[in-house]
PDB file of C-alpha atoms in Angstrom:
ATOM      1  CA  UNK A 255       4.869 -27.500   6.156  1.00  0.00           C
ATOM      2  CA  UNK A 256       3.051 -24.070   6.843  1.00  0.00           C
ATOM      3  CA  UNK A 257       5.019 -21.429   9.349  1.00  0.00           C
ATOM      4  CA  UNK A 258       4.419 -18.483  11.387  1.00  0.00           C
ATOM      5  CA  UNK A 259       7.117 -16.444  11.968  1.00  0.00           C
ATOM      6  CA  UNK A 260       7.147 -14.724  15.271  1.00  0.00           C
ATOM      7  CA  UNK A 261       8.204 -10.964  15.729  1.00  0.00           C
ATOM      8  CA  UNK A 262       9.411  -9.840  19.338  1.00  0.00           C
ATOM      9  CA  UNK A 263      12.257  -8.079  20.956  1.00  0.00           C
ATOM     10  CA  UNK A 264      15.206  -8.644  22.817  1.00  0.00           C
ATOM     11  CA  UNK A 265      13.176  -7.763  26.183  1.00  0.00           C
ATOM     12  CA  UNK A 266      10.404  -9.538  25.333  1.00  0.00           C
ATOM     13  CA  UNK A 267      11.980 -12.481  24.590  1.00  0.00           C
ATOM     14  CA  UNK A 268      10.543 -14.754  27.695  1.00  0.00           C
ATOM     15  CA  UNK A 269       6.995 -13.808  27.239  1.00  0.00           C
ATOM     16  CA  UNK A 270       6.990 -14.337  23.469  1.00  0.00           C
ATOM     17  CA  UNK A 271       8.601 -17.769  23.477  1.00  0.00           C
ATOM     18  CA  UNK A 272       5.737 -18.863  26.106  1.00  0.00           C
ATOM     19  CA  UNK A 273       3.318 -17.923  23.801  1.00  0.00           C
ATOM     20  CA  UNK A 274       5.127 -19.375  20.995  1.00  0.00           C
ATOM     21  CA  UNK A 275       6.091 -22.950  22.864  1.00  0.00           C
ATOM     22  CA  UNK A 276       2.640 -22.876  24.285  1.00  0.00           C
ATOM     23  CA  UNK A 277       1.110 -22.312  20.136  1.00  0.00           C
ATOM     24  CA  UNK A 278       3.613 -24.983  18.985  1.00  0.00           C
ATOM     25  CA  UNK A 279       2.503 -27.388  21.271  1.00  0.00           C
ATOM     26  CA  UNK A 280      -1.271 -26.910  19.909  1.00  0.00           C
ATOM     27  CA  UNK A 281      -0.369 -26.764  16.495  1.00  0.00           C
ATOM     28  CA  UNK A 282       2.168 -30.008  16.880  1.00  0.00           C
ATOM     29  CA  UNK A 283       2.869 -30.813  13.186  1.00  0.00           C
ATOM     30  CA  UNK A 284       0.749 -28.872  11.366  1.00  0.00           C
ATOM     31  CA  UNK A 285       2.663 -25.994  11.415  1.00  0.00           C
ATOM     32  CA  UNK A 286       6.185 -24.760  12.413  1.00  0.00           C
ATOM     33  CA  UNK A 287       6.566 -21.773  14.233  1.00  0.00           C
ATOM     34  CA  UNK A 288       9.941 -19.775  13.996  1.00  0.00           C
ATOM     35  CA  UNK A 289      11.509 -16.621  15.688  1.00  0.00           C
ATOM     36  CA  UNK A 290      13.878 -14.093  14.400  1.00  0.00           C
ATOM     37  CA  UNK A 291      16.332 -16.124  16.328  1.00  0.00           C
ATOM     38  CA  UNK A 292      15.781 -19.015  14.283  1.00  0.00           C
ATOM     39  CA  UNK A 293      15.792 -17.487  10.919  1.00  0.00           C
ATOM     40  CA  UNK A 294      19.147 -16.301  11.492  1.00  0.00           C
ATOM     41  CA  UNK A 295      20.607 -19.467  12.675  1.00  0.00           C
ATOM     42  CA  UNK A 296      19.769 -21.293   9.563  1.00  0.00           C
ATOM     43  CA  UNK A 297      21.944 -18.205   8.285  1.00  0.00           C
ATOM     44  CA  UNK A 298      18.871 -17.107   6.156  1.00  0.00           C
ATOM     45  CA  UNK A 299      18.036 -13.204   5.799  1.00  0.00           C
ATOM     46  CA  UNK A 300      14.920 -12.211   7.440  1.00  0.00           C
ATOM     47  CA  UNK A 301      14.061  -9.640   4.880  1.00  0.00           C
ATOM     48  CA  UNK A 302      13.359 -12.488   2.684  1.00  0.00           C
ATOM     49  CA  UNK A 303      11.688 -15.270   5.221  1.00  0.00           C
ATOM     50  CA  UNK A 304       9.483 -12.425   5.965  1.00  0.00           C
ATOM     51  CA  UNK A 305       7.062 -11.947   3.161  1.00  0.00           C
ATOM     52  CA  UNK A 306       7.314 -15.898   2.370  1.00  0.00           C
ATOM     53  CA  UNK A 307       5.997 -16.276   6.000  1.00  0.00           C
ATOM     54  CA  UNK A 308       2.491 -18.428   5.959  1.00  0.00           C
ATOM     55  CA  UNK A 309       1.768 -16.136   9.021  1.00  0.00           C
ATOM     56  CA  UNK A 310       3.216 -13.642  10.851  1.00  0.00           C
ATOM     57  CA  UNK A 311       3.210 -12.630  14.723  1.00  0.00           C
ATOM     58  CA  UNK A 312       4.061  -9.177  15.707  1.00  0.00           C
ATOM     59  CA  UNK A 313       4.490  -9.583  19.652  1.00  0.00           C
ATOM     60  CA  UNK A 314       4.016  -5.524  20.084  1.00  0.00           C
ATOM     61  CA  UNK A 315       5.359  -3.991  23.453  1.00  0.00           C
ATOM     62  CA  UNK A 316       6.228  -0.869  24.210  1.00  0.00           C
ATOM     63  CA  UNK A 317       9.892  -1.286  23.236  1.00  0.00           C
ATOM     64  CA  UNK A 318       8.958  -3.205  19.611  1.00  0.00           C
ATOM     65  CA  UNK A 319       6.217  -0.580  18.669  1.00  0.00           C
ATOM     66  CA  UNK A 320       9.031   2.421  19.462  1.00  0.00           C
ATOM     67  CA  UNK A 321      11.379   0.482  17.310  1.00  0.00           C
ATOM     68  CA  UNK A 322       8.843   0.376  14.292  1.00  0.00           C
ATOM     69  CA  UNK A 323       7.640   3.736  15.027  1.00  0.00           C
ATOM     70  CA  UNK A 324      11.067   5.065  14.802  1.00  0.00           C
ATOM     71  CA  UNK A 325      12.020   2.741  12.051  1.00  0.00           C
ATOM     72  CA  UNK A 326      15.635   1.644  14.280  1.00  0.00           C
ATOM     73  CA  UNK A 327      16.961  -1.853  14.807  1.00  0.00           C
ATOM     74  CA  UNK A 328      17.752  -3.865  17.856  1.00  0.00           C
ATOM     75  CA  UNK A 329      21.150  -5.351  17.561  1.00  0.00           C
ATOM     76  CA  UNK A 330      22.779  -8.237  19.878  1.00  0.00           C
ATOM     77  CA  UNK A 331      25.709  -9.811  19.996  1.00  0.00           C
ATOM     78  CA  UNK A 332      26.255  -8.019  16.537  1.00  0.00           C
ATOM     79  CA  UNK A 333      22.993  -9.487  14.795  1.00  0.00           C
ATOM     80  CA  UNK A 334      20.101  -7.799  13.944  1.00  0.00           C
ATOM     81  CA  UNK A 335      16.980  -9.136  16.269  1.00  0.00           C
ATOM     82  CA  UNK A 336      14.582  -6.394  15.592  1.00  0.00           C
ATOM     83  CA  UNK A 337      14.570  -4.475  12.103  1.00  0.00           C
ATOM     84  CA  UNK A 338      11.548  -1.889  12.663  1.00  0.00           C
ATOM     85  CA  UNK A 339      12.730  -0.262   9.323  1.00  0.00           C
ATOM     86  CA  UNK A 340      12.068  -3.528   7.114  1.00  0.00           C
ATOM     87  CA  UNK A 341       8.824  -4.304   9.598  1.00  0.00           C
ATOM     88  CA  UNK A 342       7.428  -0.889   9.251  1.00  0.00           C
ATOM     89  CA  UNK A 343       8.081  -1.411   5.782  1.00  0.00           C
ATOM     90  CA  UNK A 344       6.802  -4.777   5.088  1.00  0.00           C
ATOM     91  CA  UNK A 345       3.838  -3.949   6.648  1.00  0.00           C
ATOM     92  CA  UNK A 346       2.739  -0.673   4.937  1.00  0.00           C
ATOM     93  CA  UNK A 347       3.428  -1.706   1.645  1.00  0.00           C
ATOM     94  CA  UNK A 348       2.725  -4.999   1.175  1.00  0.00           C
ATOM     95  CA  UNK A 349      -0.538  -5.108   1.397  1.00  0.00           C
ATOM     96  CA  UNK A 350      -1.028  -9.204   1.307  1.00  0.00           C
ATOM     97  CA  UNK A 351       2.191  -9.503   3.910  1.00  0.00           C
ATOM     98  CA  UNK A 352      -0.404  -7.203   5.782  1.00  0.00           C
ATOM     99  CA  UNK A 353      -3.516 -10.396   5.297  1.00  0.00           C
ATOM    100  CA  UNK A 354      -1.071 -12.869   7.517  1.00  0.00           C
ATOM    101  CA  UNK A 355      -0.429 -10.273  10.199  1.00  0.00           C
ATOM    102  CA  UNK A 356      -1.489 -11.022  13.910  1.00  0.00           C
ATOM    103  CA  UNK A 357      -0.464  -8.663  16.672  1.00  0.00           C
ATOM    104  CA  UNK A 358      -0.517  -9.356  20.424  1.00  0.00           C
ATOM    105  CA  UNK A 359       0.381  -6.509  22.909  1.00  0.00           C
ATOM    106  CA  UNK A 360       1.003  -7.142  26.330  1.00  0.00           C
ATOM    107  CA  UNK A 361      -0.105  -3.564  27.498  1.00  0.00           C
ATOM    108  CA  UNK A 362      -2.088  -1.597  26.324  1.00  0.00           C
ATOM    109  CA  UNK A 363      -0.145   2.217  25.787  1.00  0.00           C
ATOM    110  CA  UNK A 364      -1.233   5.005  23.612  1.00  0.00           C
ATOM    111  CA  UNK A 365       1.468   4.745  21.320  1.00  0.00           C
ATOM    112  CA  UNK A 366       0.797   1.365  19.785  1.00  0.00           C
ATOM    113  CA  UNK A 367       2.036   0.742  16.700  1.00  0.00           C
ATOM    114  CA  UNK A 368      -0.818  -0.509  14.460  1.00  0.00           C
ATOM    115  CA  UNK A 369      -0.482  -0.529  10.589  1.00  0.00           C
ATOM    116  CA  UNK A 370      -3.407   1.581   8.360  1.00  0.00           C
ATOM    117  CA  UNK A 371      -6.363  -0.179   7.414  1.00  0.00           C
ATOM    118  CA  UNK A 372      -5.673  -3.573   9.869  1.00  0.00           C
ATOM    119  CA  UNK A 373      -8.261  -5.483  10.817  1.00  0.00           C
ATOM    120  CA  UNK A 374      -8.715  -5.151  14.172  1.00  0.00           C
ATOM    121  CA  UNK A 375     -10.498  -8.484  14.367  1.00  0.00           C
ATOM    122  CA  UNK A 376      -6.528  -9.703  14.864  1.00  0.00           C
ATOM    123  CA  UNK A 377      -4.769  -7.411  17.504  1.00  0.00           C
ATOM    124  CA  UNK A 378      -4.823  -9.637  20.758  1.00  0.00           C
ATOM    125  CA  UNK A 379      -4.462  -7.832  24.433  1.00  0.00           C
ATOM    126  CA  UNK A 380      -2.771 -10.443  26.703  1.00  0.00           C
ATOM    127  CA  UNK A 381      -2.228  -7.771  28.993  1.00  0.00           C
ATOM    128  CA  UNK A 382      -1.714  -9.426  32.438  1.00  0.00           C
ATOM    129  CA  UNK A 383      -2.668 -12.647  31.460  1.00  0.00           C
ATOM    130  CA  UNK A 384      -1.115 -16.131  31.745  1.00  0.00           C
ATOM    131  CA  UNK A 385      -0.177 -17.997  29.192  1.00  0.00           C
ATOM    132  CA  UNK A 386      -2.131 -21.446  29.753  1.00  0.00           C
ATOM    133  CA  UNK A 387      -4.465 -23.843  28.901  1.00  0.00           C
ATOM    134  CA  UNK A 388      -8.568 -22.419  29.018  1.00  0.00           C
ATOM    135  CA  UNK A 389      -7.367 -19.068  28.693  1.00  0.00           C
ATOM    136  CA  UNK A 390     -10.008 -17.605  25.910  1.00  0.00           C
ATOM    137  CA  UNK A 391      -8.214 -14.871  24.350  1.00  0.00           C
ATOM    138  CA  UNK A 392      -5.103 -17.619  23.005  1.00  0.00           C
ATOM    139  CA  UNK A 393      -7.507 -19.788  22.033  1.00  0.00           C
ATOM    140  CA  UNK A 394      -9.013 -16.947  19.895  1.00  0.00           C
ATOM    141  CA  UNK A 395      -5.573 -15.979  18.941  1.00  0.00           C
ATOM    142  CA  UNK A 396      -5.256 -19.468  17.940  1.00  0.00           C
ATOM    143  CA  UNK A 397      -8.268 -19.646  15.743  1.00  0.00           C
ATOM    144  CA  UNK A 398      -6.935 -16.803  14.006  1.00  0.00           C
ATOM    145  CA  UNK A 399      -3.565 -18.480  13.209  1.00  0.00           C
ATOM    146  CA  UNK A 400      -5.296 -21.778  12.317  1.00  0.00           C
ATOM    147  CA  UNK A 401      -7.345 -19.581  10.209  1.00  0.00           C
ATOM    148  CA  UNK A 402      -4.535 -17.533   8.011  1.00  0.00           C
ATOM    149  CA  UNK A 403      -2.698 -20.581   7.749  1.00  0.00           C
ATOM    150  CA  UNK A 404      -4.469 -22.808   6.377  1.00  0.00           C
ATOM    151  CA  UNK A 405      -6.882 -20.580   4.458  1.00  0.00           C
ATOM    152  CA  UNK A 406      -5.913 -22.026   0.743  1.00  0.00           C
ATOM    153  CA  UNK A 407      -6.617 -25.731   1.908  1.00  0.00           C
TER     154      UNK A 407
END
């Protein structure tokens, strides 16, 4: 089964799973969609679920793009829940990591953290928005997703 690994921090963490249950629910069993969370409690390393990812969702705040930016981690209950260092790095040298990229921000700031050479076609605003059905920008998010996914088939 295809997956999309989801990206988000600590802070973000209730937004980003609305999107994500609300995506699961349209997908159903065509693909699986995982967090950072759920990498490490199957006790696998997310430096190495991350460029294996069929898809990958950068939920980009203000807080997640400082972290890249700065190339620092968020760390919970002694775990690692947002590695800017290996995302910054993931996603400036590996170029086809880079093809199955999709960033949403929920504001817009001037210090968003947007990889060189991305195609712009697949940076989402939510902004202010709700996270429902007939809502047009997640149902062009989910084209996109749809799209990298299951782009081989």
């Amino acid at each position: 089964m295809k997956f999309a690994l989801f990206l988000y921090t600590a802070s973000d963490s209730t937004k980003a799973e609305q999107l994500k249950d609300y995506l699961q629910g349209k997908l159903r069993r065509m693909a699986d969609l995982r967090s950072i969370m759920d990498v490490l409690v199957e006790d696998q390393k997310l430096k190495n679920v991350l460029p294996r990812s069929d898809c990958v969702v950068l939920f980009a705040s203000r807080q997640a793009s400082s972290l890249i930016h700065n190339k620092r981690t968020e760390i919970e209950d002694d775990l690692e829940t947002f590695d800017g260092k290996l995302f910054h790095k993931e996603f400036t040298e590996n170029k086809d990591l880079l093809e199955r990229l999709i960033i949403v921000f929920t504001e817009k700031t001037k210090n968003e953290w947007i990889p060189a050479d991305f195609d712009e076609r697949r940076i989402f605003h939510l902004g202010g928005e709700k996270i429902r059905e007939g809502n047009p920008i997640l149902d062009h998010l989910l084209y996109h997703i749809k799209q990298i996914l299951f782009r081989d088939e």
